[in-house]
Short mmCIF file of C-alpha atoms in Angstrom, two decimals:
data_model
loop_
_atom_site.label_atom_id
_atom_site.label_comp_id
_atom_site.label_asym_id
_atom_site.label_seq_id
_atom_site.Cartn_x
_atom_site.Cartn_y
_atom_site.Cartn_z
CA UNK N 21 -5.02 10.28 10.67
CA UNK N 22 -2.16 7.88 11.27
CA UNK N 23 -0.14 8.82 14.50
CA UNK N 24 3.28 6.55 15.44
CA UNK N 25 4.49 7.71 18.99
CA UNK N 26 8.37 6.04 19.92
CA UNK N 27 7.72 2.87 17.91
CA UNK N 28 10.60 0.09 17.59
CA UNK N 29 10.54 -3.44 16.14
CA UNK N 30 13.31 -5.68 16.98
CA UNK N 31 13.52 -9.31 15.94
CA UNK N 32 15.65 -12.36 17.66
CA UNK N 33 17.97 -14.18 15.08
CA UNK N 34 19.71 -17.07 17.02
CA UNK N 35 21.93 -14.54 20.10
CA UNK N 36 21.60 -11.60 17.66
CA UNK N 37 18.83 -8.77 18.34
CA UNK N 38 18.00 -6.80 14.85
CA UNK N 39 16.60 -3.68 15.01
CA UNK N 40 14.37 -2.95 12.03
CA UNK N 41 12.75 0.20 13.10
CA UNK N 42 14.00 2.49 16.34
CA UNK N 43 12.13 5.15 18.28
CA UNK N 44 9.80 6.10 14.89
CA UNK N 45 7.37 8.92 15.84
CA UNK N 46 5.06 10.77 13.15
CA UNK N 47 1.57 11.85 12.05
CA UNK N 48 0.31 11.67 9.05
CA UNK N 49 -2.73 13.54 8.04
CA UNK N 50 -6.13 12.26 5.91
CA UNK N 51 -5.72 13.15 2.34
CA UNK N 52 -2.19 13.08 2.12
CA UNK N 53 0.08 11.31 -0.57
CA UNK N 54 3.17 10.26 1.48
CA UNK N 55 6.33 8.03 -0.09
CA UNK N 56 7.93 6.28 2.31
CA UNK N 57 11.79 6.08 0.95
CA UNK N 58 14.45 3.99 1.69
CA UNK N 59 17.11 0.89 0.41
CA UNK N 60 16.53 -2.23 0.73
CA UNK N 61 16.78 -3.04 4.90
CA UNK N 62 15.98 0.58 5.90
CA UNK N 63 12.73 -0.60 7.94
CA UNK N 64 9.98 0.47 4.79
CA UNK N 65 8.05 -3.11 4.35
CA UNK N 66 8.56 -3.45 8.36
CA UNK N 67 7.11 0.04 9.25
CA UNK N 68 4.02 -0.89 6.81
CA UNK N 69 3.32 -4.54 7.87
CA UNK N 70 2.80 -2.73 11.33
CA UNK N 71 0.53 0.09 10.34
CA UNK N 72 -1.52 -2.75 8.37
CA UNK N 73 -1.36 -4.48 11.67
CA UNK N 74 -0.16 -7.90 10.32
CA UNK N 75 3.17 -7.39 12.43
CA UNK N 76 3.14 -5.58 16.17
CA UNK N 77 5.80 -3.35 17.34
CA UNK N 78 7.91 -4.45 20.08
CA UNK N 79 7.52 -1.13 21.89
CA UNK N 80 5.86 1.72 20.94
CA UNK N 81 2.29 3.08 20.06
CA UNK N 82 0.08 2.89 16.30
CA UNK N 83 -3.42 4.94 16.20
CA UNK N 84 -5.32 4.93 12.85
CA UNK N 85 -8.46 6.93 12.66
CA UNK N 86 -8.99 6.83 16.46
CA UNK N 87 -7.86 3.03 16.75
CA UNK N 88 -5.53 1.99 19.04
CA UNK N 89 -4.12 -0.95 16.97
CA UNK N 90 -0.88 -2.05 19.63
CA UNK N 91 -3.67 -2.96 21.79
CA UNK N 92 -6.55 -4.19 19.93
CA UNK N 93 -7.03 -8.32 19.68
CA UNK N 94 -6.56 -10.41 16.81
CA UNK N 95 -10.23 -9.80 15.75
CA UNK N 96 -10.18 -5.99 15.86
CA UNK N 97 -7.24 -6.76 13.84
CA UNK N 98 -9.04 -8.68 11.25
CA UNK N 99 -11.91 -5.95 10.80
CA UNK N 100 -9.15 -2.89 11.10
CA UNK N 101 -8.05 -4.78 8.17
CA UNK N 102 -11.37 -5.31 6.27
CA UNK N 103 -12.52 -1.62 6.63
CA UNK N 104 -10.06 1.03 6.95
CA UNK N 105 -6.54 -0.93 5.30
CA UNK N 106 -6.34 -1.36 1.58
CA UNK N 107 -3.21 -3.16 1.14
CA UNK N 108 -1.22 -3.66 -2.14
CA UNK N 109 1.32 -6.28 -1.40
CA UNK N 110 4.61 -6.65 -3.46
CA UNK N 111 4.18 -9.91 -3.81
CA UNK N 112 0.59 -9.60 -5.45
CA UNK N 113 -0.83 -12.48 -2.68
CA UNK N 114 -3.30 -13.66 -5.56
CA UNK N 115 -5.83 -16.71 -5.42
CA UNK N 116 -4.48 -18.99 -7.87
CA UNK N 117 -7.92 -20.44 -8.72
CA UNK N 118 -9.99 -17.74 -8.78
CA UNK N 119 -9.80 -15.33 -12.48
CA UNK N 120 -9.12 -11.41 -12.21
CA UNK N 121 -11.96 -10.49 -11.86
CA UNK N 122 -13.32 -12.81 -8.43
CA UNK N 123 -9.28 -11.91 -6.98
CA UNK N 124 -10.91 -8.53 -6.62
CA UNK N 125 -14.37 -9.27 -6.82
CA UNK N 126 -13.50 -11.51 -2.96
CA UNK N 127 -11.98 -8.24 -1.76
CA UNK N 128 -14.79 -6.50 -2.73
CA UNK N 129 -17.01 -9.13 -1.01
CA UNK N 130 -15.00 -9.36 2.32
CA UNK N 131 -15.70 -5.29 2.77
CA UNK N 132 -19.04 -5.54 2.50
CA UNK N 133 -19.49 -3.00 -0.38
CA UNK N 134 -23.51 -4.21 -1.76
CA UNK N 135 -21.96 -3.03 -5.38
CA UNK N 136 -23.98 -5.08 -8.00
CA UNK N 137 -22.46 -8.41 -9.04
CA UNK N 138 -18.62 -7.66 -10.34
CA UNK N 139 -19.78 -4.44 -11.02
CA UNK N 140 -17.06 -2.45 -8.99
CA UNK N 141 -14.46 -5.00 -9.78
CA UNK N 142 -14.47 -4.90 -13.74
CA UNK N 143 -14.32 -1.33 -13.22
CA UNK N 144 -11.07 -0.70 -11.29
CA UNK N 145 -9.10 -3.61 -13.64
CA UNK N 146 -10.56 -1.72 -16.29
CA UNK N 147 -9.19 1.63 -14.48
CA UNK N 148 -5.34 -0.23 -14.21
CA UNK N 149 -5.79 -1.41 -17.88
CA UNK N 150 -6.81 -4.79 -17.66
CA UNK N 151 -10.68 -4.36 -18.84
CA UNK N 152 -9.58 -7.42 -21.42
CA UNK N 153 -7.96 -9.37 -19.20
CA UNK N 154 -10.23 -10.01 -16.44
CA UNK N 155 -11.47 -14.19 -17.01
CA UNK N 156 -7.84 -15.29 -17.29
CA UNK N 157 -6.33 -16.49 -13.86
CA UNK N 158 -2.82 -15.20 -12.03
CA UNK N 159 -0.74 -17.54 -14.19
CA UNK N 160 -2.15 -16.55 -17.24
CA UNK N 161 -0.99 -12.92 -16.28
CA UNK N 162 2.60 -11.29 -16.57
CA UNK N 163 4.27 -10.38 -13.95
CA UNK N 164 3.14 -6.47 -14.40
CA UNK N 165 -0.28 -7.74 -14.89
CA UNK N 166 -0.67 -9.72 -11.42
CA UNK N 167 0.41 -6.62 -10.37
CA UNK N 168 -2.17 -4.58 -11.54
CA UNK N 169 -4.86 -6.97 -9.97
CA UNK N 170 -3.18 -6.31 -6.36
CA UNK N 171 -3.79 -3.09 -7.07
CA UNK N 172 -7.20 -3.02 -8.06
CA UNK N 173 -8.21 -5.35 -5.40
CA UNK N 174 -7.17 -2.73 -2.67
CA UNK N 175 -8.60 -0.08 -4.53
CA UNK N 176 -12.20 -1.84 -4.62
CA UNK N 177 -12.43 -2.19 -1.15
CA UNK N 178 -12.71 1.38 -0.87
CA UNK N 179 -11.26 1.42 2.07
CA UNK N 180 -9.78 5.07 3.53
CA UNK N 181 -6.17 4.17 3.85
CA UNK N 182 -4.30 2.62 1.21
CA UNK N 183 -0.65 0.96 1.68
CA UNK N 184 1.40 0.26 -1.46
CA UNK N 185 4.62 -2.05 -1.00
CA UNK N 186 6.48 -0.77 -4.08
CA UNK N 187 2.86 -0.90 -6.43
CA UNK N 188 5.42 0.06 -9.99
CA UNK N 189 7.92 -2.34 -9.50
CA UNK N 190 6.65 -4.99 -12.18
CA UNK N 191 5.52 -2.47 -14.21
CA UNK N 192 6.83 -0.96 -17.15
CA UNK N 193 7.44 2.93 -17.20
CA UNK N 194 3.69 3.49 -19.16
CA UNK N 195 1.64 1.41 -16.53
CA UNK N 196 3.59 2.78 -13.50
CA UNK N 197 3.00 6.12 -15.14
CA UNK N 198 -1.33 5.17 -14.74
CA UNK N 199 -0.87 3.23 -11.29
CA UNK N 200 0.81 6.70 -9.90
CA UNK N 201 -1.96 8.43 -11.60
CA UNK N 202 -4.48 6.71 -9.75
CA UNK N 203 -2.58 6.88 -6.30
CA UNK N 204 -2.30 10.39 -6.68
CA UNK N 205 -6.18 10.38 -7.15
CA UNK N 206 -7.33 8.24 -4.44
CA UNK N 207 -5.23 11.12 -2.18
CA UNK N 208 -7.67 14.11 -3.77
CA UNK N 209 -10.76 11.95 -3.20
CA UNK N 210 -9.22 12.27 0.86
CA UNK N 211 -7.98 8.77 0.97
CA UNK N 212 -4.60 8.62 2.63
CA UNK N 213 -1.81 7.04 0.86
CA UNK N 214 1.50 5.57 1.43
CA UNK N 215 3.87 3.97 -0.98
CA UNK N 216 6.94 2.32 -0.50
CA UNK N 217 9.36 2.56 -2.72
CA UNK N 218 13.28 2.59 -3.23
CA UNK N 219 12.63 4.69 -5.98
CA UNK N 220 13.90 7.95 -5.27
CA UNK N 221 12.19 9.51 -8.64
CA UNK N 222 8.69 8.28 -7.52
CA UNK N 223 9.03 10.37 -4.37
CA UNK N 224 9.31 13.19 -6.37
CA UNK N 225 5.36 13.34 -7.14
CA UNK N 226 4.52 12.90 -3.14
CA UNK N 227 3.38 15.20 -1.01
CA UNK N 228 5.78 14.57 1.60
CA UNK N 229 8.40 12.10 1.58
CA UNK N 230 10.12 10.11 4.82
CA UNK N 231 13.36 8.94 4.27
CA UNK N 232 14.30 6.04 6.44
CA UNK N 233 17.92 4.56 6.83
CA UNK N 234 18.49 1.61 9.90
CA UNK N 235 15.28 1.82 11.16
CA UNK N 236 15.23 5.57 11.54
CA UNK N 237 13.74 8.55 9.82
CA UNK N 238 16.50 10.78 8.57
CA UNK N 239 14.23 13.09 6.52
CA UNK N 240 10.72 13.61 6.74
CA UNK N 241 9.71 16.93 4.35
CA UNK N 242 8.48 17.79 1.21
CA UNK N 243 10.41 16.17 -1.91
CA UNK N 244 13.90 17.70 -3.04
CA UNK N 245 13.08 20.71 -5.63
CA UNK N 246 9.36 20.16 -5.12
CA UNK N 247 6.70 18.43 -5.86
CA UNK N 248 6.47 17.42 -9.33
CA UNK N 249 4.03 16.77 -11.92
CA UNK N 250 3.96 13.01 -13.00
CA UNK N 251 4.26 13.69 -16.84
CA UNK N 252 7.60 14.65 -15.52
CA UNK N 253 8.80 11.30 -14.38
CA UNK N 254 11.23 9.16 -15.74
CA UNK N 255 12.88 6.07 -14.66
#
């Protein structure tokens, strides 16, 4: 379960004070597939870099699974992190030396998951469709495809809550089709599951969608005209 109670992040630019998120409080609940929608500014990356506890909120309270993460130090941090976070960063945040396969074959490692040798890690790229691609290294990949290795890495960690920082948008409509698929199956197998998109069609196949504008949430509810089937996507 992921509980915010009255949490604001502001940040000091020169004499100006930004507010990026103000007076958030929600709860979302284990197994549920939750888009997080808003433009560009509306607080989305900043709300999620705090419940992955690489930023801290300037007031306010963040509980994950019974941790208190405002208060824990920088090493309960790390582990918070390396057990209960899988994080699929927008900007893919691959090792440029290391192939495919050891990018998520490291996550794999830091987790502590005694999987046989690459074993779980050629099976999620194969899941995201790159079972063909996994010696060749990040720039030897397309854009989509680095993309696709992000996301396998944080789904071999195994870890129960998974943050996606818009996971489709280097993908083409096909692949984003399969990496919604597979979102929307971590969430049956009880994982919990935010994405953040701008993409008000992907919130369509969520559970329950929270609409933030300047920092706050103006909607928080199941998607407009219900929840819909993924084979009925388009964008």
């Amino acid at each position: 379960m992921i509980t915010l109670d009255h949490v604001s992040k502001h940040f000091q630019m020169g004499a100006v004070t930004v507010t990026a998120l103000q007076d958030v409080s929600l709860q979302i609940n284990k197994g549920e597939f939750v888009v997080i929608l808003g433009p560009s500014g509306s607080g989305k990356t900043t709300l999620l870099n705090m419940l992955s506890a690489l930023d801290t909120p300037s007031s306010g309270k963040i509980c994950i699974n019974g941790i208190d993460i405002t208060s824990a130090s920088r090493t309960d941090h790390f582990k918070f992190r390396r057990e209960t976070i899988g994080f699929i960063f927008q900007a893919f945040n691959l090792f440029p030396s290391l192939t495919a396969l050891e990018n998520v074959q490291f996550a794999v490692d830091m987790r502590g998951n005694h999987h046989p040798k690459n074993g779980a890690a050629q099976q999620v790229l194969t899941q995201v469709g790159l079972g063909e691609r996994v010696r060749h290294f990040p720039h030897e990949l397309s854009g989509g495809e680095q993309q696709r290795v992000a996301i396998a890495r944080a789904l071999a960690m195994g870890n129960p809550v998974l943050l996606a920082d818009e996971p489709t948008g280097e993908l083409d409509f096909r692949t984003g089709i399969q990496i919604l698929q597979l979102l929307e199956e971590q969430a049956l197998n009880g994982k919990t599951v935010l994405v953040v998109t701008h993409n008000r069609e992907i919130s369509r196949v969520a559970d329950r969608v929270i609409e933030l504008s300047s920092g706050q949430i103006v909607r928080d509810g199941l998607p407009q005209g219900g929840k819909a089937a993924i084979s009925d996507l388009h964008w």
